[in-house]
């Protein structure tokens, strides 16, 4: 039974941070800001909404994975069991299923993120959604100035769109 790789552990650490949830809320707020604007055919909107749905699911699964892992370590003596013994524990089975889903979601999210720059937003809502994703992808702990700039642009867009 494998443990999460370091890359996944870093993603899990970022997913459990309060900043990441705030970023997700900022993204949802950006959608609400411009939801009253009539929707024109804008390929950026559906792509961004798909990415944001996957991001929300990723966050929820990561939190569940962390709870299961903590439970297994603290209550089931996870580290003291053999791989065969671990395979029969229901929480371990769920942990493995979450691992597989997170891996599949990672590929889909990366593909959407790679394609987003090529999609021209045709509406204010499309621009806001792309900026909301940028606010999530560029967390403040990695590039505070860039993150603050994106959040600032979202605020400016809110003032203009109202």
XYZ file of N, CA, C and O in Angstrom:
648
model
N 0.849 -1.160 0.000
C 0.000 0.000 0.000
C 0.902 1.232 0.000
O 1.741 1.386 0.860
N 0.723 2.075 -0.950
C 1.621 3.223 -1.082
C 1.109 4.415 -0.289
O -0.071 4.584 -0.084
N 2.030 5.186 0.155
C 1.717 6.458 0.799
C 1.707 7.510 -0.297
O 2.251 7.316 -1.372
N 1.099 8.667 -0.013
C 1.067 9.739 -1.007
C 2.478 10.206 -1.306
O 3.282 10.383 -0.402
N 2.805 10.410 -2.590
C 4.130 10.929 -2.928
C 4.292 12.351 -2.423
O 3.325 13.021 -2.084
N 5.534 12.816 -2.389
C 5.835 14.144 -1.854
C 5.073 15.220 -2.605
O 4.563 16.143 -1.996
N 4.949 15.109 -3.914
C 4.209 16.103 -4.681
C 2.772 16.170 -4.182
O 2.220 17.236 -3.985
N 2.169 15.010 -3.944
C 0.800 14.974 -3.446
C 0.739 15.515 -2.030
O -0.220 16.167 -1.664
N 1.739 15.249 -1.248
C 1.759 15.768 0.118
C 1.807 17.282 0.094
O 1.138 17.944 0.896
N 2.596 17.860 -0.808
C 2.643 19.311 -0.918
C 1.291 19.855 -1.360
O 0.840 20.883 -0.868
N 0.651 19.178 -2.294
C -0.675 19.596 -2.744
C -1.663 19.497 -1.591
O -2.508 20.365 -1.419
N -1.540 18.430 -0.814
C -2.435 18.261 0.327
C -2.212 19.371 1.348
O -3.161 19.903 1.910
N -0.969 19.739 1.577
C -0.678 20.813 2.528
C -1.266 22.124 2.036
O -1.826 22.895 2.822
N -1.159 22.381 0.735
C -1.726 23.609 0.191
C -3.238 23.570 0.247
O -3.882 24.584 0.490
N -3.814 22.375 0.022
C -5.267 22.266 0.015
C -5.848 22.493 1.396
O -6.942 23.001 1.531
N -5.116 22.138 2.447
C -5.680 22.304 3.788
C -5.437 23.691 4.351
O -5.975 24.035 5.382
N -4.622 24.502 3.690
C -4.348 25.834 4.217
C -5.572 26.722 4.065
O -6.356 26.577 3.151
N -5.724 27.657 4.961
C -6.851 28.563 4.939
C -6.830 29.423 3.687
O -7.856 29.766 3.138
N -5.660 29.758 3.213
C -5.541 30.596 2.024
C -6.171 29.928 0.816
O -6.823 30.576 0.021
N -5.988 28.658 0.675
C -6.539 27.957 -0.472
C -8.061 28.011 -0.453
O -8.685 28.213 -1.478
N -8.667 27.856 0.710
C -10.119 27.947 0.796
C -10.571 29.363 0.471
O -11.575 29.564 -0.185
N -9.821 30.351 0.934
C -10.162 31.736 0.615
C -10.090 31.972 -0.883
O -10.913 32.682 -1.446
N -9.107 31.382 -1.503
C -8.978 31.551 -2.945
C -10.177 30.932 -3.652
O -10.698 31.497 -4.609
N -10.597 29.787 -3.179
C -11.743 29.121 -3.774
C -12.999 29.966 -3.579
O -13.804 30.126 -4.496
N -13.145 30.558 -2.401
C -14.279 31.437 -2.134
C -14.211 32.664 -3.026
O -15.221 33.124 -3.559
N -13.002 33.195 -3.220
C -12.839 34.342 -4.117
C -13.282 33.981 -5.525
O -13.899 34.787 -6.221
N -12.976 32.782 -5.944
C -13.404 32.333 -7.268
C -14.919 32.264 -7.370
O -15.511 32.698 -8.354
N -15.555 31.727 -6.330
C -17.014 31.653 -6.325
C -17.616 33.054 -6.309
O -18.619 33.324 -6.970
N -16.981 33.959 -5.570
C -17.460 35.346 -5.520
C -17.336 36.001 -6.886
O -18.204 36.769 -7.297
N -16.277 35.685 -7.594
C -16.092 36.259 -8.931
C -17.208 35.818 -9.860
O -17.689 36.591 -10.684
N -17.645 34.573 -9.709
C -18.755 34.081 -10.533
C -20.022 34.850 -10.176
O -20.776 35.275 -11.055
N -20.254 35.066 -8.882
C -21.455 35.761 -8.437
C -21.460 37.225 -8.882
O -22.518 37.776 -9.176
N -20.290 37.823 -8.948
C -20.173 39.231 -9.319
C -20.810 39.487 -10.675
O -21.511 40.461 -10.879
N -20.542 38.616 -11.595
C -20.957 38.864 -12.971
C -22.055 37.917 -13.436
O -22.308 37.802 -14.620
N -22.740 37.276 -12.512
C -23.744 36.286 -12.911
C -24.966 36.928 -13.552
O -25.697 36.265 -14.280
N -25.209 38.213 -13.307
C -26.374 38.875 -13.881
C -26.160 39.325 -15.321
O -27.103 39.713 -15.999
N -24.942 39.283 -15.778
C -24.639 39.705 -17.139
C -25.106 38.613 -18.090
O -24.856 37.432 -17.857
N -25.797 38.997 -19.169
C -26.268 37.958 -20.085
C -25.104 37.135 -20.630
O -24.074 37.675 -20.986
N -25.313 35.856 -20.689
C -24.246 34.967 -21.148
C -24.242 34.902 -22.675
O -25.242 34.578 -23.290
N -23.114 35.241 -23.244
C -22.896 35.088 -24.674
C -22.069 33.824 -24.842
O -21.435 33.377 -23.905
N -22.065 33.283 -26.044
C -21.222 32.109 -26.233
C -19.772 32.450 -25.874
O -19.143 33.263 -26.526
N -19.318 31.901 -24.784
C -17.970 32.188 -24.286
C -17.340 30.871 -23.859
O -17.693 30.327 -22.814
N -16.428 30.365 -24.665
C -15.823 29.075 -24.328
C -15.039 29.121 -23.016
O -14.885 28.096 -22.355
N -14.596 30.293 -22.618
C -13.843 30.409 -21.369
C -14.720 30.102 -20.163
O -14.253 29.545 -19.173
N -15.989 30.450 -20.240
C -16.887 30.238 -19.095
C -17.017 28.762 -18.764
O -16.824 28.355 -17.613
N -17.340 27.940 -19.756
C -17.531 26.513 -19.451
C -16.219 25.862 -19.033
O -16.207 25.023 -18.119
N -15.114 26.234 -19.653
C -13.818 25.661 -19.270
C -13.460 26.047 -17.844
O -13.005 25.218 -17.052
N -13.670 27.312 -17.500
C -13.342 27.776 -16.146
C -14.238 27.126 -15.101
O -13.770 26.717 -14.035
N -15.530 27.044 -15.406
C -16.441 26.402 -14.458
C -16.071 24.940 -14.256
O -16.121 24.445 -13.124
N -15.682 24.271 -15.319
C -15.244 22.875 -15.187
C -14.022 22.777 -14.280
O -13.942 21.901 -13.416
N -13.067 23.680 -14.473
C -11.858 23.666 -13.651
C -12.200 23.956 -12.192
O -11.683 23.295 -11.286
N -13.065 24.933 -11.951
C -13.430 25.284 -10.574
C -14.179 24.148 -9.879
O -13.982 23.913 -8.677
N -15.012 23.414 -10.606
C -15.700 22.247 -10.033
C -14.672 21.189 -9.645
O -14.734 20.615 -8.548
N -13.716 20.934 -10.532
C -12.660 19.964 -10.219
C -11.817 20.426 -9.037
O -11.418 19.618 -8.192
N -11.548 21.710 -8.954
C -10.762 22.258 -7.837
C -11.499 22.051 -6.521
O -10.897 21.649 -5.519
N -12.796 22.319 -6.502
C -13.589 22.121 -5.282
C -13.600 20.649 -4.876
O -13.452 20.320 -3.691
N -13.768 19.763 -5.848
C -13.752 18.331 -5.550
C -12.375 17.894 -5.054
O -12.259 17.099 -4.120
N -11.333 18.433 -5.669
C -9.960 18.113 -5.252
C -9.739 18.522 -3.799
O -9.168 17.771 -3.017
N -10.180 19.713 -3.446
C -10.043 20.196 -2.065
C -10.776 19.277 -1.090
O -10.242 18.909 -0.050
N -12.002 18.907 -1.433
C -12.796 18.046 -0.549
C -12.154 16.661 -0.406
O -12.059 16.121 0.706
N -11.702 16.099 -1.515
C -11.057 14.782 -1.461
C -9.746 14.830 -0.691
O -9.419 13.890 0.042
N -9.004 15.901 -0.841
C -7.737 16.032 -0.125
C -7.983 16.106 1.382
O -7.280 15.464 2.168
N -9.000 16.870 1.773
C -9.330 16.937 3.206
C -9.764 15.567 3.727
O -9.371 15.150 4.817
N -10.564 14.837 2.950
C -11.000 13.496 3.358
C -9.792 12.563 3.455
O -9.677 11.784 4.399
N -8.880 12.649 2.480
C -7.677 11.825 2.489
C -6.871 12.096 3.760
O -6.401 11.163 4.415
N -6.729 13.345 4.119
C -5.969 13.710 5.317
C -6.613 13.153 6.582
O -5.926 12.636 7.462
N -7.943 13.262 6.664
C -8.642 12.731 7.835
C -8.450 11.223 7.948
O -8.201 10.697 9.035
N -8.588 10.526 6.823
C -8.399 9.072 6.834
C -6.968 8.707 7.219
O -6.748 7.795 8.022
N -6.006 9.393 6.645
C -4.608 9.101 6.936
C -4.294 9.351 8.411
O -3.646 8.518 9.063
N -4.783 10.464 8.953
C -4.576 10.743 10.383
C -5.227 9.678 11.253
O -4.649 9.212 12.236
N -6.447 9.286 10.879
C -7.140 8.246 11.629
C -6.343 6.943 11.608
O -6.154 6.302 12.647
N -5.886 6.563 10.428
C -5.145 5.306 10.311
C -3.850 5.337 11.113
O -3.473 4.344 11.735
N -3.180 6.454 11.125
C -1.926 6.562 11.880
C -2.195 6.557 13.379
O -1.532 5.853 14.143
N -3.203 7.311 13.800
C -3.452 7.460 15.239
C -4.245 6.311 15.855
O -3.959 5.897 16.966
N -5.229 5.815 15.138
C -6.139 4.831 15.733
C -5.908 3.392 15.286
O -6.228 2.470 16.009
N -5.393 3.210 14.112
C -5.261 1.854 13.578
C -3.810 1.403 13.500
O -3.504 0.386 12.911
N -2.905 2.201 14.036
C -1.476 1.856 14.048
C -0.987 1.507 12.644
O -0.341 0.503 12.408
N -1.336 2.374 11.740
C -1.057 2.241 10.312
C 0.394 1.896 10.019
O 0.685 1.041 9.208
N 1.312 2.551 10.679
C 2.736 2.358 10.401
C 3.240 0.989 10.854
O 4.277 0.526 10.379
N 2.523 0.349 11.777
C 2.969 -0.934 12.316
C 2.429 -2.133 11.539
O 2.759 -3.270 11.861
N 1.613 -1.919 10.545
C 0.979 -3.019 9.818
C 1.717 -3.338 8.522
O 2.329 -2.473 7.917
N 1.561 -4.564 8.105
C 2.144 -4.969 6.825
C 1.246 -4.461 5.696
O 0.094 -4.085 5.914
N 1.768 -4.502 4.498
C 0.992 -4.062 3.343
C -0.258 -4.926 3.179
O -1.332 -4.423 2.867
N -0.130 -6.214 3.429
C -1.263 -7.130 3.322
C -2.331 -6.792 4.367
O -3.533 -6.776 4.058
N -1.919 -6.504 5.601
C -2.875 -6.145 6.644
C -3.576 -4.834 6.312
O -4.773 -4.688 6.540
N -2.826 -3.892 5.775
C -3.396 -2.588 5.433
C -4.452 -2.711 4.337
O -5.429 -1.965 4.318
N -4.261 -3.638 3.441
C -5.175 -3.790 2.303
C -6.568 -4.220 2.727
O -7.526 -4.076 1.955
N -6.726 -4.743 3.932
C -8.033 -5.213 4.386
C -8.779 -4.181 5.231
O -9.936 -4.384 5.549
N -8.144 -3.091 5.567
C -8.764 -2.052 6.390
C -9.645 -1.175 5.492
O -9.165 -0.641 4.488
N -10.935 -1.023 5.832
C -11.848 -0.251 4.971
C -11.354 1.176 4.697
O -11.472 1.672 3.577
N -10.802 1.818 5.711
C -10.303 3.190 5.520
C -9.140 3.217 4.537
O -8.993 4.168 3.766
N -8.318 2.181 4.557
C -7.193 2.098 3.625
C -7.682 1.898 2.199
O -7.116 2.456 1.248
N -8.746 1.129 2.051
C -9.328 0.917 0.723
C -9.870 2.241 0.183
O -9.661 2.590 -0.981
N -10.546 3.003 1.047
C -11.056 4.316 0.639
C -9.906 5.263 0.305
O -9.976 6.023 -0.668
N -8.843 5.199 1.091
C -7.661 6.030 0.848
C -7.088 5.764 -0.543
O -6.758 6.696 -1.285
N -6.994 4.510 -0.910
C -6.479 4.149 -2.234
C -7.408 4.640 -3.343
O -6.947 5.103 -4.387
N -8.716 4.547 -3.122
C -9.677 5.036 -4.124
C -9.543 6.545 -4.298
O -9.594 7.061 -5.418
N -9.361 7.242 -3.189
C -9.158 8.695 -3.262
C -7.867 9.006 -4.007
O -7.824 9.916 -4.841
N -6.813 8.252 -3.737
C -5.544 8.435 -4.462
C -5.748 8.335 -5.970
O -5.266 9.178 -6.733
N -6.473 7.312 -6.389
C -6.703 7.120 -7.828
C -7.509 8.280 -8.416
O -7.210 8.774 -9.504
N -8.531 8.719 -7.689
C -9.363 9.832 -8.181
C -8.543 11.124 -8.246
O -8.648 11.879 -9.212
N -7.729 11.379 -7.235
C -6.891 12.589 -7.246
C -5.913 12.574 -8.418
O -5.692 13.607 -9.062
N -5.347 11.418 -8.689
C -4.422 11.308 -9.824
C -5.133 11.601 -11.141
O -4.612 12.325 -11.991
N -6.320 11.043 -11.315
C -7.084 11.278 -12.542
C -7.495 12.742 -12.658
O -7.422 13.339 -13.742
N -7.906 13.334 -11.546
C -8.311 14.736 -11.550
C -7.129 15.654 -11.862
O -7.298 16.672 -12.543
N -5.964 15.307 -11.378
C -4.786 16.129 -11.624
C -4.571 16.279 -13.126
O -4.337 17.384 -13.628
N -4.641 15.179 -13.851
C -4.435 15.217 -15.298
C -5.477 16.107 -15.982
O -5.139 16.920 -16.841
N -6.728 15.949 -15.598
C -7.802 16.735 -16.210
C -7.642 18.220 -15.902
O -7.785 19.070 -16.782
N -7.355 18.538 -14.639
C -7.165 19.944 -14.253
C -5.990 20.568 -14.994
O -6.072 21.705 -15.448
N -4.893 19.816 -15.126
C -3.726 20.343 -15.826
C -4.039 20.595 -17.300
O -3.608 21.594 -17.865
N -4.791 19.685 -17.906
C -5.156 19.857 -19.310
C -6.023 21.102 -19.492
O -5.797 21.909 -20.402
N -7.018 21.267 -18.622
C -7.865 22.464 -18.693
C -7.032 23.730 -18.485
O -7.197 24.711 -19.202
N -6.146 23.693 -17.508
C -5.315 24.857 -17.205
C -4.377 25.183 -18.365
O -4.160 26.350 -18.683
N -3.867 24.174 -19.015
C -2.982 24.376 -20.164
C -3.736 25.023 -21.326
O -3.186 25.864 -22.036
N -4.995 24.655 -21.506
C -5.791 25.174 -22.619
C -6.413 26.538 -22.350
O -6.795 27.240 -23.283
N -6.543 26.931 -21.093
C -7.208 28.190 -20.752
C -6.590 29.433 -21.405
O -7.337 30.291 -21.880
N -5.274 29.586 -21.433
C -4.725 30.804 -22.042
C -5.106 30.979 -23.513
O -5.197 32.111 -24.001
N -5.364 29.903 -24.207
C -5.724 29.990 -25.624
C -7.195 30.346 -25.824
O -7.589 30.741 -26.925
N -8.004 30.218 -24.782
C -9.427 30.543 -24.894
C -9.625 32.025 -24.601
O -9.391 32.486 -23.485
N -10.069 32.754 -25.589
C -10.326 34.179 -25.401
C -11.676 34.348 -24.712
O -12.693 33.827 -25.195
N -11.691 35.046 -23.610
C -12.945 35.323 -22.916
C -13.713 36.362 -23.720
O -13.178 37.401 -24.081
N -14.990 36.072 -23.986
C -15.815 36.975 -24.786
C -16.758 37.805 -23.924
O -17.488 38.640 -24.436
N -16.740 37.556 -22.617
C -17.631 38.272 -21.705
C -16.867 38.659 -20.449
O -15.785 38.138 -20.164
N -17.470 39.562 -19.692
C -16.884 39.953 -18.412
C -16.842 38.743 -17.479
O -15.882 38.559 -16.731
N -17.867 37.905 -17.539
C -17.903 36.705 -16.702
C -16.735 35.779 -17.039
O -16.101 35.226 -16.139
N -16.435 35.628 -18.303
C -15.304 34.793 -18.710
C -13.991 35.335 -18.177
O -13.142 34.578 -17.693
N -13.821 36.653 -18.249
C -12.605 37.278 -17.716
C -12.512 37.064 -16.206
O -11.464 36.705 -15.673
N -13.639 37.267 -15.512
C -13.647 37.106 -14.054
C -13.313 35.673 -13.651
O -12.566 35.443 -12.691
N -13.843 34.719 -14.379
C -13.565 33.315 -14.060
C -12.099 32.969 -14.304
O -11.478 32.256 -13.511
N -11.544 33.477 -15.393
C -10.120 33.226 -15.659
C -9.256 33.854 -14.557
O -8.282 33.246 -14.105
N -9.626 35.038 -14.120
C -8.880 35.684 -13.037
C -9.042 34.931 -11.718
O -8.093 34.825 -10.935
N -10.235 34.400 -11.473
C -10.457 33.622 -10.248
C -9.548 32.400 -10.224
O -8.973 32.051 -9.185
N -9.397 31.765 -11.360
C -8.497 30.604 -11.446
C -7.059 31.039 -11.233
O -6.297 30.387 -10.521
N -6.691 32.171 -11.822
C -5.329 32.680 -11.621
C -5.065 32.956 -10.143
O -3.971 32.689 -9.638
N -6.065 33.461 -9.422
C -5.897 33.725 -7.987
C -5.669 32.443 -7.203
O -4.974 32.434 -6.190
N -6.256 31.342 -7.670
C -6.074 30.056 -7.004
C -4.726 29.444 -7.367
O -4.003 28.926 -6.527
N -4.390 29.507 -8.644
C -3.177 28.854 -9.145
C -1.908 29.570 -8.675
O -0.874 28.935 -8.488
N -2.001 30.878 -8.476
C -0.855 31.648 -7.988
C -1.137 32.003 -6.523
O -1.638 33.083 -6.226
N -0.830 31.087 -5.601
C -1.137 31.338 -4.189
C -0.213 32.416 -3.619
O 0.911 32.597 -4.088
N -0.694 33.125 -2.610
C 0.100 34.216 -2.051
C 1.431 33.769 -1.450
O 2.397 34.530 -1.464
N 1.503 32.539 -0.975
C 2.763 32.087 -0.382
C 3.818 31.781 -1.444
O 4.998 31.688 -1.125
N 3.417 31.659 -2.705
C 4.381 31.419 -3.774
C 4.779 32.698 -4.489
O 5.915 32.851 -4.905
N 3.826 33.605 -4.686
C 4.125 34.880 -5.331
C 3.098 35.895 -4.847
O 2.061 36.102 -5.489
N 3.405 36.524 -3.736
C 2.459 37.429 -3.084
C 2.060 38.588 -3.994
O 0.895 38.945 -4.079
N 3.032 39.185 -4.677
C 2.730 40.331 -5.532
C 1.820 39.953 -6.691
O 0.870 40.672 -7.002
N 2.105 38.839 -7.336
C 1.258 38.397 -8.449
C -0.142 38.057 -7.955
O -1.149 38.425 -8.586
N -0.224 37.368 -6.835
C -1.534 37.008 -6.274
C -2.325 38.267 -5.933
O -3.503 38.378 -6.285
N -1.680 39.200 -5.262
C -2.358 40.446 -4.890
C -2.823 41.219 -6.126
O -3.887 41.836 -6.106
N -2.031 41.193 -7.178
C -2.426 41.863 -8.416
C -3.690 41.235 -8.998
O -4.632 41.938 -9.369
N -3.737 39.925 -9.046
C -4.908 39.239 -9.600
C -6.139 39.531 -8.752
O -7.217 39.835 -9.285
N -6.000 39.457 -7.438
C -7.131 39.742 -6.544
C -7.575 41.194 -6.709
O -8.775 41.493 -6.727
N -6.622 42.090 -6.866
C -6.938 43.503 -7.083
C -7.719 43.702 -8.384
O -8.685 44.469 -8.429
N -7.319 43.017 -9.433
C -8.031 43.112 -10.715
C -9.454 42.574 -10.573
O -10.402 43.160 -11.121
N -9.620 41.501 -9.818
C -10.974 40.975 -9.573
C -11.844 42.011 -8.851
O -13.015 42.181 -9.187
N -11.264 42.684 -7.860
C -12.010 43.737 -7.144
C -12.380 44.865 -8.101
O -13.506 45.369 -8.080
N -11.417 45.284 -8.948
C -11.690 46.347 -9.915
C -12.810 45.933 -10.874
O -13.694 46.727 -11.193
N -12.748 44.707 -11.304
C -13.772 44.186 -12.222
C -15.136 44.193 -11.555
O -16.146 44.514 -12.194
N -15.186 43.890 -10.282
C -16.449 43.912 -9.542
C -17.034 45.316 -9.544
O -18.223 45.509 -9.769
N -16.182 46.307 -9.310
C -16.667 47.703 -9.289
C -17.184 48.131 -10.658
O -18.175 48.819 -10.756
N -16.498 47.698 -11.695
C -16.899 48.068 -13.055
C -18.164 47.353 -13.464
O -19.049 47.934 -14.102
N -18.298 46.088 -13.104
C -19.419 45.263 -13.541
C -20.721 45.616 -12.829
O -21.793 45.298 -13.318
N -20.637 46.250 -11.672
C -21.854 46.557 -10.902
C -22.580 47.719 -11.451
O -22.469 48.428 -12.247
